[in-house]
Structure formats: structure tokens, C-alpha cells
Coordinates of C-alpha atoms in Angstrom, one line a residue:
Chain S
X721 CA 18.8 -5.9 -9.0
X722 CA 17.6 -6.7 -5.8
X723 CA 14.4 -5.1 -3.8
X724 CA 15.3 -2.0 -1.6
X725 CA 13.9 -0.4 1.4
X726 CA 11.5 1.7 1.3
X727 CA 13.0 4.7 2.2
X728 CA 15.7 3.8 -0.8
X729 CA 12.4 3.6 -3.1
X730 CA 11.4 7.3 -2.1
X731 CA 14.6 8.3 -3.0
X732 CA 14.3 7.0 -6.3
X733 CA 11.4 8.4 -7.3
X734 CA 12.0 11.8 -6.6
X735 CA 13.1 13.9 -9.5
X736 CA 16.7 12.7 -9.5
X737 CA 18.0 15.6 -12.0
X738 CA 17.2 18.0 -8.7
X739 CA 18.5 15.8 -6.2
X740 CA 22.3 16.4 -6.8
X741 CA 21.5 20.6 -6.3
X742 CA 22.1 20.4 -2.1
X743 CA 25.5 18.7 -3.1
X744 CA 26.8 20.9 -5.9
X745 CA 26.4 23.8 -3.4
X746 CA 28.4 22.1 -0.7
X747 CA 30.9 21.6 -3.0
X748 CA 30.7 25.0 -4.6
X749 CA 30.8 26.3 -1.0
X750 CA 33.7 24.2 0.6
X751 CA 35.5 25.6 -2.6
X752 CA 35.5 29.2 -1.5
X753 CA 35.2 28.2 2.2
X754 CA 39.1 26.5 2.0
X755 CA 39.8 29.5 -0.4
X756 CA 39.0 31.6 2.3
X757 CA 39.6 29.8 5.4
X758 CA 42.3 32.1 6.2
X759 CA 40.5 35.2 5.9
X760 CA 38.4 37.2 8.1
X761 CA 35.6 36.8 5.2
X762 CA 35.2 33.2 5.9
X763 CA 32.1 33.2 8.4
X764 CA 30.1 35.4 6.1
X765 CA 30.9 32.3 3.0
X766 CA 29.9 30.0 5.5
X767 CA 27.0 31.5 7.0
X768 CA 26.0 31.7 3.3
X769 CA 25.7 28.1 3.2
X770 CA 23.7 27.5 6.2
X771 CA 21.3 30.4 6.5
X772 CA 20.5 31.5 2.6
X773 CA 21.9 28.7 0.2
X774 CA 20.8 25.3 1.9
X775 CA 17.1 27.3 2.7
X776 CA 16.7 28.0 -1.0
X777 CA 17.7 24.4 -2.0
X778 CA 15.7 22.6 0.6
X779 CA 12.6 25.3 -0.9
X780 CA 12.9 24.1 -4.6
X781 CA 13.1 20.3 -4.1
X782 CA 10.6 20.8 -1.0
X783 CA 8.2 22.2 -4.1
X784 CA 8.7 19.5 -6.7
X785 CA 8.9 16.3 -4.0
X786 CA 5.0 15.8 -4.3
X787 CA 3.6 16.4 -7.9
X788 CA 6.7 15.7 -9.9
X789 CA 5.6 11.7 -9.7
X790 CA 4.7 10.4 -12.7
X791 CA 2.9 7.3 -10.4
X792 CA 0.7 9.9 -8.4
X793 CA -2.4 8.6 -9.4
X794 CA -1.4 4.8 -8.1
X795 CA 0.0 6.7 -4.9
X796 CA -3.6 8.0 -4.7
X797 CA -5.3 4.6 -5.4
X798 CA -2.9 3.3 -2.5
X799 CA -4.7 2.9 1.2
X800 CA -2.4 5.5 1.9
X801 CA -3.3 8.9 3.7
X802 CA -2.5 12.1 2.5
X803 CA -0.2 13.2 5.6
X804 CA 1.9 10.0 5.2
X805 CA 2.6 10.6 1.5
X806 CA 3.7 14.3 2.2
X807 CA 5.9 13.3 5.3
X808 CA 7.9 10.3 3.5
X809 CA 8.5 12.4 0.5
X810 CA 9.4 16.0 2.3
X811 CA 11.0 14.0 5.5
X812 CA 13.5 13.0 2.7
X813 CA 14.2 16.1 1.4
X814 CA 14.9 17.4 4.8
X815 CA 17.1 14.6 5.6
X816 CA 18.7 15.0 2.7
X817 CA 19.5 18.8 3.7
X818 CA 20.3 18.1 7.1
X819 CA 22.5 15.8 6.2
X820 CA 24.2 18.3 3.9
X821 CA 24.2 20.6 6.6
X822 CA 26.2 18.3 9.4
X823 CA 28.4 17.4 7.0
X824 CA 29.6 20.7 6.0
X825 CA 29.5 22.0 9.7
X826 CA 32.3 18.9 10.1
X827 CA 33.7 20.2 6.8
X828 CA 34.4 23.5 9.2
X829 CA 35.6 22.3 12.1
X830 CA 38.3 19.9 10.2
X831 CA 39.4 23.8 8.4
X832 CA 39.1 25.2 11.9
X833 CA 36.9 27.7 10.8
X834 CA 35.0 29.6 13.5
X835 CA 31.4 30.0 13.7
X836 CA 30.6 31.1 16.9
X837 CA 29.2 34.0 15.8
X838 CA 26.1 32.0 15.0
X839 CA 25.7 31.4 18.7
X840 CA 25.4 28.0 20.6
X841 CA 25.2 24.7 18.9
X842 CA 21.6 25.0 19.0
X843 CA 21.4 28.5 17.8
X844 CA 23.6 27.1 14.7
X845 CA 21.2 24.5 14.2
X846 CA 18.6 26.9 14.0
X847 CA 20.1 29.4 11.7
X848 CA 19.5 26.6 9.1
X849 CA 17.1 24.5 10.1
X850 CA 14.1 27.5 10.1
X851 CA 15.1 29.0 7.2
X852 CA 15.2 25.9 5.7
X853 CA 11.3 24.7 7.2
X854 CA 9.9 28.2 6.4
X855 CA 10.7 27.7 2.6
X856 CA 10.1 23.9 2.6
X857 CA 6.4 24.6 3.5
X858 CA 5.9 27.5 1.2
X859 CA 7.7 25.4 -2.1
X860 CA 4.9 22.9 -0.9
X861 CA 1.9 24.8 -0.2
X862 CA 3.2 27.3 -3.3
X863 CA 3.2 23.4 -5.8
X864 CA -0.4 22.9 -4.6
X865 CA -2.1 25.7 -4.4
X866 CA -0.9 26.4 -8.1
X867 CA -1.1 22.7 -9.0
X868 CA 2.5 22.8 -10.4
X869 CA 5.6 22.2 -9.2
X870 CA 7.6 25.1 -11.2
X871 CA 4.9 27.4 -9.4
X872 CA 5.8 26.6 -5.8
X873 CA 9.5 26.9 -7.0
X874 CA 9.3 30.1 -8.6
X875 CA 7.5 31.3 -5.4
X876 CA 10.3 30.4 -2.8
X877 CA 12.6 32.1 -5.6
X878 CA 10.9 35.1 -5.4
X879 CA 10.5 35.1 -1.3
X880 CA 14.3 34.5 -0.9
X881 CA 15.1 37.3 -3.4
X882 CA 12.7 39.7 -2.3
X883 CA 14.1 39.0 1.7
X884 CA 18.0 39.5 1.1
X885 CA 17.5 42.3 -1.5
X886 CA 15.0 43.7 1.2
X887 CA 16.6 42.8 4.9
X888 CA 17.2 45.8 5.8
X889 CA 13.3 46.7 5.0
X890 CA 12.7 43.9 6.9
X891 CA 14.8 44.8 9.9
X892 CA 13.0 48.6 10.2
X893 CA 9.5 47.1 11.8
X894 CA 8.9 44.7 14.6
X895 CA 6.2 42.9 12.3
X896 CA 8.6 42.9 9.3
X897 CA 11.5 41.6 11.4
X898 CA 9.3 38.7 12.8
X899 CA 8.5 38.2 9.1
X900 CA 12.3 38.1 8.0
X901 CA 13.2 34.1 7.2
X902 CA 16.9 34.6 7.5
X903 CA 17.6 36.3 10.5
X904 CA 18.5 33.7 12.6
X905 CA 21.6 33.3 10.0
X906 CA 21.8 37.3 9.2
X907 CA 21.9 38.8 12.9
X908 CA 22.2 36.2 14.9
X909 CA 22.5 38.2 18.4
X910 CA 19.7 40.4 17.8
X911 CA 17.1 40.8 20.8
X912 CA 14.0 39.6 18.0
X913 CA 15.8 36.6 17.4
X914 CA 13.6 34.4 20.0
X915 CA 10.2 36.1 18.9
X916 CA 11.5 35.7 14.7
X917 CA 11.9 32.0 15.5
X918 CA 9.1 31.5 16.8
X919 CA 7.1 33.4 14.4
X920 CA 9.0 31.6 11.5
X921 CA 8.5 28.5 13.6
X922 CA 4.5 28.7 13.5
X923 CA 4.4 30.3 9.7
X924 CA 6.6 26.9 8.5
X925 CA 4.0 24.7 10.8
X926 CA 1.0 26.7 9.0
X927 CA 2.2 26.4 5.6
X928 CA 2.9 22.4 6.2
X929 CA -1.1 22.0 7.4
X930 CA -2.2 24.1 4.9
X931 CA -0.2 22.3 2.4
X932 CA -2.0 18.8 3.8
X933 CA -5.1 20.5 3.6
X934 CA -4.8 21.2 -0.1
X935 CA -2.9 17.7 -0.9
X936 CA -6.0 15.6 0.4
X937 CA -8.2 16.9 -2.2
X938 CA -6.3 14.6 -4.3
X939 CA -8.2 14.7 -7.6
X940 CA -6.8 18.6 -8.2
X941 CA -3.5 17.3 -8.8
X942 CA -4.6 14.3 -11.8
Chain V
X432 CA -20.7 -5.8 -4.3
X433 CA -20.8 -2.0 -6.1
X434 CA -23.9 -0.2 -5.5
X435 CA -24.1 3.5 -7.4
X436 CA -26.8 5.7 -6.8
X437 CA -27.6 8.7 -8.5
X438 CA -23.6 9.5 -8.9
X439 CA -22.9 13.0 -9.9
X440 CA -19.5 14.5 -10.8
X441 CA -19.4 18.5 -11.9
X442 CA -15.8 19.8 -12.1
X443 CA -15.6 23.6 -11.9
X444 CA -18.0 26.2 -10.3
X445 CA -20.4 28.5 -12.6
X446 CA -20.4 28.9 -15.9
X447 CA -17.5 26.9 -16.7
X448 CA -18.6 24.0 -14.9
X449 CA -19.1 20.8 -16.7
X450 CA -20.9 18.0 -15.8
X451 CA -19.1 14.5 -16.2
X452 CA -21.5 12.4 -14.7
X453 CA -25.0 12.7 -14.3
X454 CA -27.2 10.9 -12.1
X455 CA -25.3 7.5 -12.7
X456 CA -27.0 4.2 -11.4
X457 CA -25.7 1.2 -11.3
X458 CA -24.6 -2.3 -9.4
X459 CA -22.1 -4.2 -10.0
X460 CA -21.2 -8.0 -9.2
X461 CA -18.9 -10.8 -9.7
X462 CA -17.0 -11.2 -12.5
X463 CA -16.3 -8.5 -15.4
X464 CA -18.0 -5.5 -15.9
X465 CA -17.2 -3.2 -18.9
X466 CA -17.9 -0.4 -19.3
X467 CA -18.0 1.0 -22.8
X468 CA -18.6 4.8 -24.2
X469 CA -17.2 7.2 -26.5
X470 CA -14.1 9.7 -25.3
X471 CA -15.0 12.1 -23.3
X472 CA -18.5 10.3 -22.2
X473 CA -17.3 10.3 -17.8
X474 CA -15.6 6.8 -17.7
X475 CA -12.6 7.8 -16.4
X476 CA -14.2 10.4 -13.7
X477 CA -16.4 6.7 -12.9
X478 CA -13.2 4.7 -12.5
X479 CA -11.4 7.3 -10.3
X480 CA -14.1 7.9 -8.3
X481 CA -14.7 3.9 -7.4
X482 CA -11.1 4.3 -6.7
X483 CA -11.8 6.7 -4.1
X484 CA -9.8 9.4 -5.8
X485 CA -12.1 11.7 -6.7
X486 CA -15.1 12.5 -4.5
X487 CA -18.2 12.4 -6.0
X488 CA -20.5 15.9 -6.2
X489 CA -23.6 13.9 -5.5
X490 CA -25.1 10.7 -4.9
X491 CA -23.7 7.3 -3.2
X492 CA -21.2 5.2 -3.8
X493 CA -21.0 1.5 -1.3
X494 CA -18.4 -0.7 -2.2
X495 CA -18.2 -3.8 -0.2
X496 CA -20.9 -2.0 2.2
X497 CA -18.4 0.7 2.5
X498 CA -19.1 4.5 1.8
X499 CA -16.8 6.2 -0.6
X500 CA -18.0 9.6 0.8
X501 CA -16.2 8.8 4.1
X502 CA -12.3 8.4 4.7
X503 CA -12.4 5.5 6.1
X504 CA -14.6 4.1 3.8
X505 CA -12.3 5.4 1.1
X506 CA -9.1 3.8 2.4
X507 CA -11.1 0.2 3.4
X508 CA -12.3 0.0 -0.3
X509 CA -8.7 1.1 -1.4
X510 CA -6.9 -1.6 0.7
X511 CA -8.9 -4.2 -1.5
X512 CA -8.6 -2.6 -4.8
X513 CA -6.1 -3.1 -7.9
X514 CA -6.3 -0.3 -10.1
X515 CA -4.6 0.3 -13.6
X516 CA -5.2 4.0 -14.6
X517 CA -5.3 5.4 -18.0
X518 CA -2.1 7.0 -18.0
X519 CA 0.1 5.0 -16.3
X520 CA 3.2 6.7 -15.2
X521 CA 6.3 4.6 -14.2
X522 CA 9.3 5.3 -12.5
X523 CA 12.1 5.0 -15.6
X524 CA 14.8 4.2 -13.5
X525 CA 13.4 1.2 -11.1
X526 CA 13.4 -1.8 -12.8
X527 CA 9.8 -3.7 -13.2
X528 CA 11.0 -5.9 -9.9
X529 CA 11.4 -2.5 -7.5
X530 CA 8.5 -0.6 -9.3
X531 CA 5.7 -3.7 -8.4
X532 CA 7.8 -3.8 -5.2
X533 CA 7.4 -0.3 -4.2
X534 CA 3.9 -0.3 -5.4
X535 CA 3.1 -3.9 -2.8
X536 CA 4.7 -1.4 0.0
X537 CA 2.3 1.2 -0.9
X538 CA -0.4 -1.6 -0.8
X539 CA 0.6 -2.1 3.1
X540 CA 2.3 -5.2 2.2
X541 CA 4.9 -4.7 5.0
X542 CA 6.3 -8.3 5.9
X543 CA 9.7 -8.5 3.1
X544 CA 9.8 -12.1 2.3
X545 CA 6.2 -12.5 1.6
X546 CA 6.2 -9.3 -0.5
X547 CA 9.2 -10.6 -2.3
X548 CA 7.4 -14.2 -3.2
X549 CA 3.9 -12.3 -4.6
X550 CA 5.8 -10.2 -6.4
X551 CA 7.8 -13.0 -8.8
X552 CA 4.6 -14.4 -8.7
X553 CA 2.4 -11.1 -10.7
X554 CA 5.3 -10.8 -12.8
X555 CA 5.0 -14.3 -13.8
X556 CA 1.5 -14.3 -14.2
X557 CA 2.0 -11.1 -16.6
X558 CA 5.1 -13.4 -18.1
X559 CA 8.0 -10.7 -17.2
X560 CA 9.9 -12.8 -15.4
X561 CA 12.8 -12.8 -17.6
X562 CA 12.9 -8.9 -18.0
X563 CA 11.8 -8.3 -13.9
X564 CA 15.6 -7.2 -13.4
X565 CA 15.5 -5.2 -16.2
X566 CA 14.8 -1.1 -16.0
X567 CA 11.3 0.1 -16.8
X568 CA 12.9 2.8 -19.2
X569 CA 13.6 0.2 -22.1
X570 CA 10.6 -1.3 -21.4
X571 CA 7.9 -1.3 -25.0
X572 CA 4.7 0.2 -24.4
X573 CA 3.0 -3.2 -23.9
X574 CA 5.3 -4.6 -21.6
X575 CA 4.7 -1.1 -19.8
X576 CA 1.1 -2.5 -19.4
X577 CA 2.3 -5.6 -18.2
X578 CA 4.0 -4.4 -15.3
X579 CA 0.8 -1.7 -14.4
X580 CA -1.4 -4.7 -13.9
X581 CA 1.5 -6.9 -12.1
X582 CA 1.3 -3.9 -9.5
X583 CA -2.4 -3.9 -9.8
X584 CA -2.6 -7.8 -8.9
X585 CA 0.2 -7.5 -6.4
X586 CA -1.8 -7.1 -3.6
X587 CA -4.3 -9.7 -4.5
X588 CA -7.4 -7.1 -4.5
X589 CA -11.1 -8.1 -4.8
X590 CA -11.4 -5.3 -6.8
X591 CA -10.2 -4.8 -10.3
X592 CA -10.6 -1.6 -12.1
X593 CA -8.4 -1.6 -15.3
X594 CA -9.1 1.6 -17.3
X595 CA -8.2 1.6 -21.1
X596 CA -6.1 -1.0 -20.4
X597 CA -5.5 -2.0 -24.2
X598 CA -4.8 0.9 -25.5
X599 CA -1.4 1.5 -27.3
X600 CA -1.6 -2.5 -27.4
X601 CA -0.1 -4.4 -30.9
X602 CA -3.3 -6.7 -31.4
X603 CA -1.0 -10.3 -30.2
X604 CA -1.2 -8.2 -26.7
X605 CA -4.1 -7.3 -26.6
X606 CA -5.8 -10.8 -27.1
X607 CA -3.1 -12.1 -24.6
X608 CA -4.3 -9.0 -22.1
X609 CA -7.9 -10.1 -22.6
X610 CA -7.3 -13.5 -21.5
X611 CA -5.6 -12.2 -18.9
X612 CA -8.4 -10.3 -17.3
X613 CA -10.7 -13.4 -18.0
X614 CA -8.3 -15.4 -16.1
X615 CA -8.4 -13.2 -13.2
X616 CA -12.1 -12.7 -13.1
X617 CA -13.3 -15.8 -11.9
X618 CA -12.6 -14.9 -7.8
X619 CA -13.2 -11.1 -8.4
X620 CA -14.6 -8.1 -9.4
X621 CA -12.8 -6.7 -12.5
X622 CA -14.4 -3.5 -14.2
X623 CA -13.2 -2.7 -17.9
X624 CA -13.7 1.0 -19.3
X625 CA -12.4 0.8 -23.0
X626 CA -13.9 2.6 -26.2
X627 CA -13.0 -0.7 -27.5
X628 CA -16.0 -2.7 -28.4
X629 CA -14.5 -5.8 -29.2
X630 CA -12.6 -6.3 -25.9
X631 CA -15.7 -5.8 -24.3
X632 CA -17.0 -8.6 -26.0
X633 CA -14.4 -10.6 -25.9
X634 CA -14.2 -10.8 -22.0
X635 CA -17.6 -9.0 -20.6
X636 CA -20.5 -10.7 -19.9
X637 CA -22.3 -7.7 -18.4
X638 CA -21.7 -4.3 -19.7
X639 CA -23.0 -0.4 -19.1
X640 CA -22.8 2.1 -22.2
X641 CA -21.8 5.6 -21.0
X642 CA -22.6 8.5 -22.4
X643 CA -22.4 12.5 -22.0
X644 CA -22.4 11.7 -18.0
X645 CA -25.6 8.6 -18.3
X646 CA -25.5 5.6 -18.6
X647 CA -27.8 5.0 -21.7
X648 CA -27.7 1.2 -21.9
X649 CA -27.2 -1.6 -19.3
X650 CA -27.2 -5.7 -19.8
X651 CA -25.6 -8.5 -21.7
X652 CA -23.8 -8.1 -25.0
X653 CA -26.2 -10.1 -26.9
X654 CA -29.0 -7.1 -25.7
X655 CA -27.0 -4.3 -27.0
X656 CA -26.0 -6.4 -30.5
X657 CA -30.1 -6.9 -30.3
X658 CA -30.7 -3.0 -30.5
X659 CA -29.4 -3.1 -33.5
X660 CA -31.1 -5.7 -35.2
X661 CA -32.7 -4.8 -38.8
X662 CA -30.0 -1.8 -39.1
X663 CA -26.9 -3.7 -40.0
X664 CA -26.2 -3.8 -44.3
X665 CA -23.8 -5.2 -46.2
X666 CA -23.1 -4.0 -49.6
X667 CA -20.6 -4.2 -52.4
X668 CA -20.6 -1.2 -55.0
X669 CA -17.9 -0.4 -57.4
X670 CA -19.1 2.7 -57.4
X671 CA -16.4 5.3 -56.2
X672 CA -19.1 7.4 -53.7
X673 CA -19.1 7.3 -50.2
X674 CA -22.3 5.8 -48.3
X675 CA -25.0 8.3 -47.1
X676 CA -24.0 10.1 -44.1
X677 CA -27.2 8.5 -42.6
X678 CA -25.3 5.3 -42.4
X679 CA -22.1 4.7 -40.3
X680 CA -19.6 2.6 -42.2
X681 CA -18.5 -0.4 -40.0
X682 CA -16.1 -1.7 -42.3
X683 CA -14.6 -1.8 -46.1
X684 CA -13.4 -4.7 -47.3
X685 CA -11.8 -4.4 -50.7
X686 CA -12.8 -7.0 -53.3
X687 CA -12.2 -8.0 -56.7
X688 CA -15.9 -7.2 -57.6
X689 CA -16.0 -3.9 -55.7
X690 CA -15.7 -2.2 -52.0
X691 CA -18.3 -4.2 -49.6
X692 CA -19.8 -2.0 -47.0
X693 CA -20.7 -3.1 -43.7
X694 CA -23.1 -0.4 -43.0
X695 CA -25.1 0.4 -39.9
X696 CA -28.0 2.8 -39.9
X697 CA -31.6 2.7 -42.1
X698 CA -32.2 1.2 -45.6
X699 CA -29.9 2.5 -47.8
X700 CA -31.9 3.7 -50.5
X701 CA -29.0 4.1 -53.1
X702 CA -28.3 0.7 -53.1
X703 CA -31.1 -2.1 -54.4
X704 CA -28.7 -5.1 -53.8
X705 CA -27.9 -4.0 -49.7
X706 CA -28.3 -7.2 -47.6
X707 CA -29.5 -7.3 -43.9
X708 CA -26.4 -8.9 -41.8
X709 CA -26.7 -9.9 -38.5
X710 CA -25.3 -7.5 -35.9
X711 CA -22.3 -7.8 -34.0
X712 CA -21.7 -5.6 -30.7
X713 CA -20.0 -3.3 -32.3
X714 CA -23.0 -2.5 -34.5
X715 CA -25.1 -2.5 -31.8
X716 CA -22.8 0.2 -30.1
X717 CA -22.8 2.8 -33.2
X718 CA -26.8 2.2 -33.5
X719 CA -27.0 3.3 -30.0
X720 CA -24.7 5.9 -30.4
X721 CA -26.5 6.9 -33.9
X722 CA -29.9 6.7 -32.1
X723 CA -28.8 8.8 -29.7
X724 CA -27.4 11.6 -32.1
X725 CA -30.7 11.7 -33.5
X726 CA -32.7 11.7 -30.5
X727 CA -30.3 14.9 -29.7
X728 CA -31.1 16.6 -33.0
X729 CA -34.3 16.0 -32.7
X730 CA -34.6 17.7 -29.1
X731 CA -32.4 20.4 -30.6

């Protein structure tokens, strides 16, 4: 075997047994998708994906990219800051999830499947992409503050259930509804949407400082 | 080139605080250092610290004439440093070539084909070049070693901190691991933390005995074997009783005649024939440690 790049290396050394969750979804999605490609159901399956599925996905691996390295302690001896090691190893998982994301939006346009109901191509990008950022930073914030992995994990599990089973909670106050992760995806013309994103926007930010905030006090995590 | 003063390390807040190092003081130079002490005594917390991992509760730490407290003294004294941790976890899946690789990027080391070239070289010099290609998850426990201080070496540090480095070791790699470190240590610093006497004397010519968070003995080998001068015994009894608990039994060798003792501790009054032996290091280690049991009792 030959070196790799070093982008190929992070790859590698993230928890592999994780890595292939983003792509049994898309398949497990584009299943029912071209089941339902015909019906008027299909926007709800596909907004699925994009706005709840991919989030929860992106959360989880977001929560185990850091700690679950059984070389942390020689990433910490490395003239390496903090920052750089959290942006290498949840860049990936974001690209991995974007790329996840493109793909199936192609997947849709080749089945002719129409999501304009999500809005403008940027407004589709967003229906994903905040979701997705919101419970990336609290997976990561969640894994350090509780020094484990499973923790952060269990933690965007229990924000994601606790938001769908309660949207319509969520969608009865203006604070609540700023608050609500998925709405972008859920109601995608609804006059908050601009405010929600921005709030989400800022919360995902604040997590992801937070997060590097906790991660540079690196002898909590040996 | 290592200048500790006063180092303290307390992990936790109130009453569940403990204290793992305790007004530490010490300077370090060329060549190797070991650092010896019983589980538990703060060696670790000292390696990880000098590695600019953990931050130190109070006191200084210079390295080079940088200051661990700061970041960028943290990441200077990093960029010159090799360190092989305790626990050394591995990436099963890379082969030994990618994981030293990897590591070397880590390091900095950005240009390809240099990187490339110093890596064959650190596995050669750890003699895995025939297995470099091969994955790290059929590797043997010592070979595992190997490769943590290839990636230690890669980046040519001036700074060596190995930590437990034999342990797990068959004893035909850990005499080939000492040599190793000797090798290395003639254009370095290379700091040793075992519970291992003998590799400390087999490679150290200066060494610092840790203990409870102090360090409770600092010089040559030849000083600490010297402590215990007048304590060591040797005696060979048939008889089927263990030693007093007074005395710490070194070693049994099993004889035609009887069991000979190699005892460490005061005269042992149950036994007529017992013969002073010069010490070793090792006896000079338990006489300290003894000494200081008492000295702890007797406080108590």
C-alpha cells in the first residue's frame, strides 16, 4: 500500500462501522422515493431525507468524529491546534453529508420528482444544510461536555425526537418556532422561516465555539 | 534543556481532588533521563504535561526556554518533541507505512517526497521494513511498539519522551528496545518513565525516583544502588517459611541445597548464615521505597 492524502487518512481513522450510516439511508430512501415517485406522497419521502434523516446522521457521526480515536493522545502531542483538529475531522463529516445530499437531489431530478415546495435552490440547500449544522454542533459539544461520544449521540437522539414528536409545540410560540431545527424542511413558506434560520444559524455557530472551547482543554478527554 | 520548578498537578476540585504531583523540581539535559517510581506515583501526569498536554495546576515548566503555560510555548516545544504514550492507540486498518505517515503529517511534515524518504527510514531503524505494507491489526504487541516509536522518531525531535515503553515487551524486545533508546540518545533528549528498574539501568545514566507526587531521589544509578548498601542479604534456607515481612524478597532461586533469598531490608535475625551482597539498582529502589514506607508509618 502506498501513502494517501491527508484528507484520505482522516477518512480512515474515523469510526468506519458509522461511516456507511449516510449511505444506507440514501439507499433506504431512493428505495421508497422510486416506489413512490408517482405518487403525490413523494415530496413528503423526500423532504424526509433532506430535512430530518440526513440532520440526524450528520448529528451522530458529528458526535463520535473527535473522541472515537484511539491515537488522540499522539493528535494532542502533535503541534497541532485544537480548531484545526475539530475542522479536519467534522469538515469531513459534513462533506461526507453534503455529498450525500447532492447526490440524492440528482437522484430526484433523473425520477423527475418535484421539490419546489422546498423553495429556491438556495432555500433547498438550506432545508438540509441547518438542520444538519444545528445537530452537528450539539453531537459535538453534547461528546465533550460529557466526555463520551455515545453521550453527544444520545443527545442529538433525544433533540430530534423531542422536535418532530413536538413541532407543532414548537410552531405555537415565536421563541419555540425560532428554536424549531427542522422548519426550514417542515414549512418551508412560513413568514419565521428567515428569523428560524438565522437563529438556528447562530445556535449551530455557538455550539461549534463552545465545542472548541471545551476540546482545547485537551487532558479531559485522556 | 528542561527546567521544572515547583510543578503541581491536582485533578478534581474539593474533596475529591487528588494531588498527582507535588511541588516537582527538576532539570533535565542531554542524553537519557529515567524516570522511575511505583504505579500510580505522577509519572505519567509528568510525561503528559512536558508534552504540553496537560496543563500544569502550579509551578513552571521551560523547555528549550519555552513556557509550557503559554500556547505558543506549548506548540514550539511540541514541534520538537517525539512522544510514545503509555497506551498507545493505533489505527487497525492503516498499515504501519500510512499510520507513521499520517502521524509525520500531523508533525507538520508537509513536503510528500521528503516525508516519504524519513518514513522508510524510522521504520528501518525500528527494523519493520519488511512488514511496513502490512496492516497494523495483525501487528504483535511488540511490533505495535515498534511502529509508536517509528512515529515518535519520524519527525526527528530533540525531544524524546517514551513512557512505559517496554511494557507488554517479550524480554529479546525489550533488550533490542533498550538499545534502541541508547542509540538514539547520543544527539537528544530522551526521558524514560518505566517501573522497570532494570531498563533504567540498562540505558540511564541520570535518573529521578518518583513518588506519591515528589520526587524522593535524584542522581546516578550507582547513588541510588549506594542507598542501599549494608541492607542487601542473601540466604539459602530449606526451611519452608517465608522471610520476615520486614524484608522484601528480591529474588528466589531454587537450589539443590535449599531456596536462596536475595533479601533487601535489616539483619534478618532468623537466619545466622545470611550474607551481606552487594546491591544492585533494583535493591537500591525497594530500600528507598521500604525507607519510605516506614518514614510514613512512622509519621502516621
Amino acid at each position: 500500500m502506498k501513502n494517501l492524502m491527508p484528507w484520505r487518512y482522516t477518512l480512515l481513522t474515523l469510526r468506519l462501522d458509522l461511516l456507511w450510516l449516510p449511505g444506507v439511508l440514501w439507499v433506504l430512501f431512493a428505495l421508497v422515493t422510486w416506489l413512490k415517485h408517482a405518487d403525490t406522497q413523494v415530496f413528503e419521502v423526500a423532504g424526509g431525507f433532506f430535512g430530518f434523516g440526513l440532520p440526524l446522521i450528520a448529528g451522530i457521526l458529528a458526535s463520535s468524529a473527535v473522541l472515537d480515536n484511539p491515537a488522540l493522545e499522539l493528535h494532542f502531542a502533535a503541534p497541532r491546534p485544537a480548531w484545526r483538529i475539530l475542522l479536519e475531522r467534522q469538515g469531513l463529516i459534513l462533506a461526507l453529508i453534503t455529498a450525500a445530499s447532492l447526490t440524492f437531489q440528482m437522484y430526484l431530478l433523473l425520477l423527475n420528482v418535484d421539490v419546489s415546495r422546498l423553495g429556491s435552490p438556495i432555500s433547498r440547500q438550506l432545508a438540509w444544510l441547518l438542520p444538519t449544522l444545528a445537530l452537528m454542533g450539539l453531537g459535538c459539544a453534547g461528546a465533550f461536555v460529557l466526555k463520551q461520544s455515545m453521550g453527544g449521540a444520545l443527545l442529538v437522539g433525544t433533540v430530534w425526537v423531542v422536535q418532530l414528536i413536538g413541532h407543532d409545540w414548537f410552531m405555537q410560540y415565536d421563541v419555540t418556532r425560532c428554536l424549531f431545527v427542522f422548519l426550514s424542511a417542515y414549512q418551508p413558506q412560513h413568514p419565521a422561516l428567515h428569523m428560524n434560520q438565522i437563529v438556528v444559524l447562530s445556535l449551530s455557530v455557538l455550539l461549534f465555539v463552545f465545542a472548541w472551547a471545551l476540546f482545547k482543554k485537551q487532558e479531559r478527554y485522556l | 534543556m528542561i527546567e521544572i520548578n515547583q510543578l503541581t498537578k491536582v485533578y478534581g476540585k474539593g474533596a475529591k481532588a487528588i494531588t498527582a504531583l507535588n511541588g516537582v523540581d527538576l532539570e533535565i539535559g542531554a542524553g537519557m533521563f529515567g524516570l522511575l517510581g511505583p504505579n500510580g506515583a505522577g509519572k505519567t501526569t509528568l510525561m503528559r504535561i512536558l508534552a504540553g498536554i496537560v496543563n500544569p495546576s502550579g509551578g513552571t515548566v521551560r523547555v528549550s526556554g519555552h513556557d509550557l503555560a503559554t500556547e505558543k510555548g506549548k506548540q514550539a516545544v511540541k514541534a520538537m518533541l517525539g512522544y510514545l504514550p503509555q497506551e498507545l492507540g493505533l489505527y487497525p486498518d492503516l498499515t504501519a507505512r500510512q499510520f507513521v505517515d499520517y502521524m509525520a503529517i500531523l508533525k507538520g511534515m508537509n513536503d510528500p517526497a521528503a516525508r516519504q524518504k524519513r518514513v522508510g527510514e524510522v521504520l528501518d531503524v525500528v527494523g519493520l521494513t519488511q512488514a511496513a505494507d502490512r496492516k497494523l491489526k495483525g501487528f504483535s504487541g511488540g511490533m505495535k511498539r515498534r511502529v509508536g516509536i517509528a512515529q515518535a522518531l519520524v519527525n526527528e525531535p530533540r525531544i524524546l519522551i517514551v513512557d512505559e515503553p517496554t511494557a507488554g515487551l517479550d524480554p529479546e524486545e525489550r533488550i533490542r528496545f533498550r538499545n534502541l533508546l541508547v542509540d538514539l540518545a547520543s544527539d537528544r533528549v530522551i526521558i524514560l518513565s518505566t517501573h522497570i528498574v532494570e531498563d533504567i539501568g540498562q540505558t540511564c545514566g541520570d535518573l529521578a525516583v518518583l513518588a506519591r507526587g515528589r520526587i524522593v531521589f535524584r542522581g546516578a544509578p550507582t547513588l541510588l544502588m549506594q542507598a542501599a548498601q549494608g541492607k542487601v542479604w542473601s540466604v539459602t534456607t530449606t526451611k519452608a517459611h517465608k522471610p520476615s515481612e520486614k524484608l522484601t524478597v528480591i529474588s528466589m532461586l531454587h537450589l539443590a541445597e535449599g531456596i536462596q533469598y536475595r533479601l533487601v531490608g535489616p539483619q534478618p535475625a532468623e537466619y545466622a548464615d545470611a550474607q551481606l551482597v552487594p546491591p544492585g539498582l533494583e535493591d537500591g529502589y525497594v530500600w528507598l521505597m521500604q525507607s519510605m514506607g516506614q518514614a510514613s508509618q512512622a509519621l502516621a
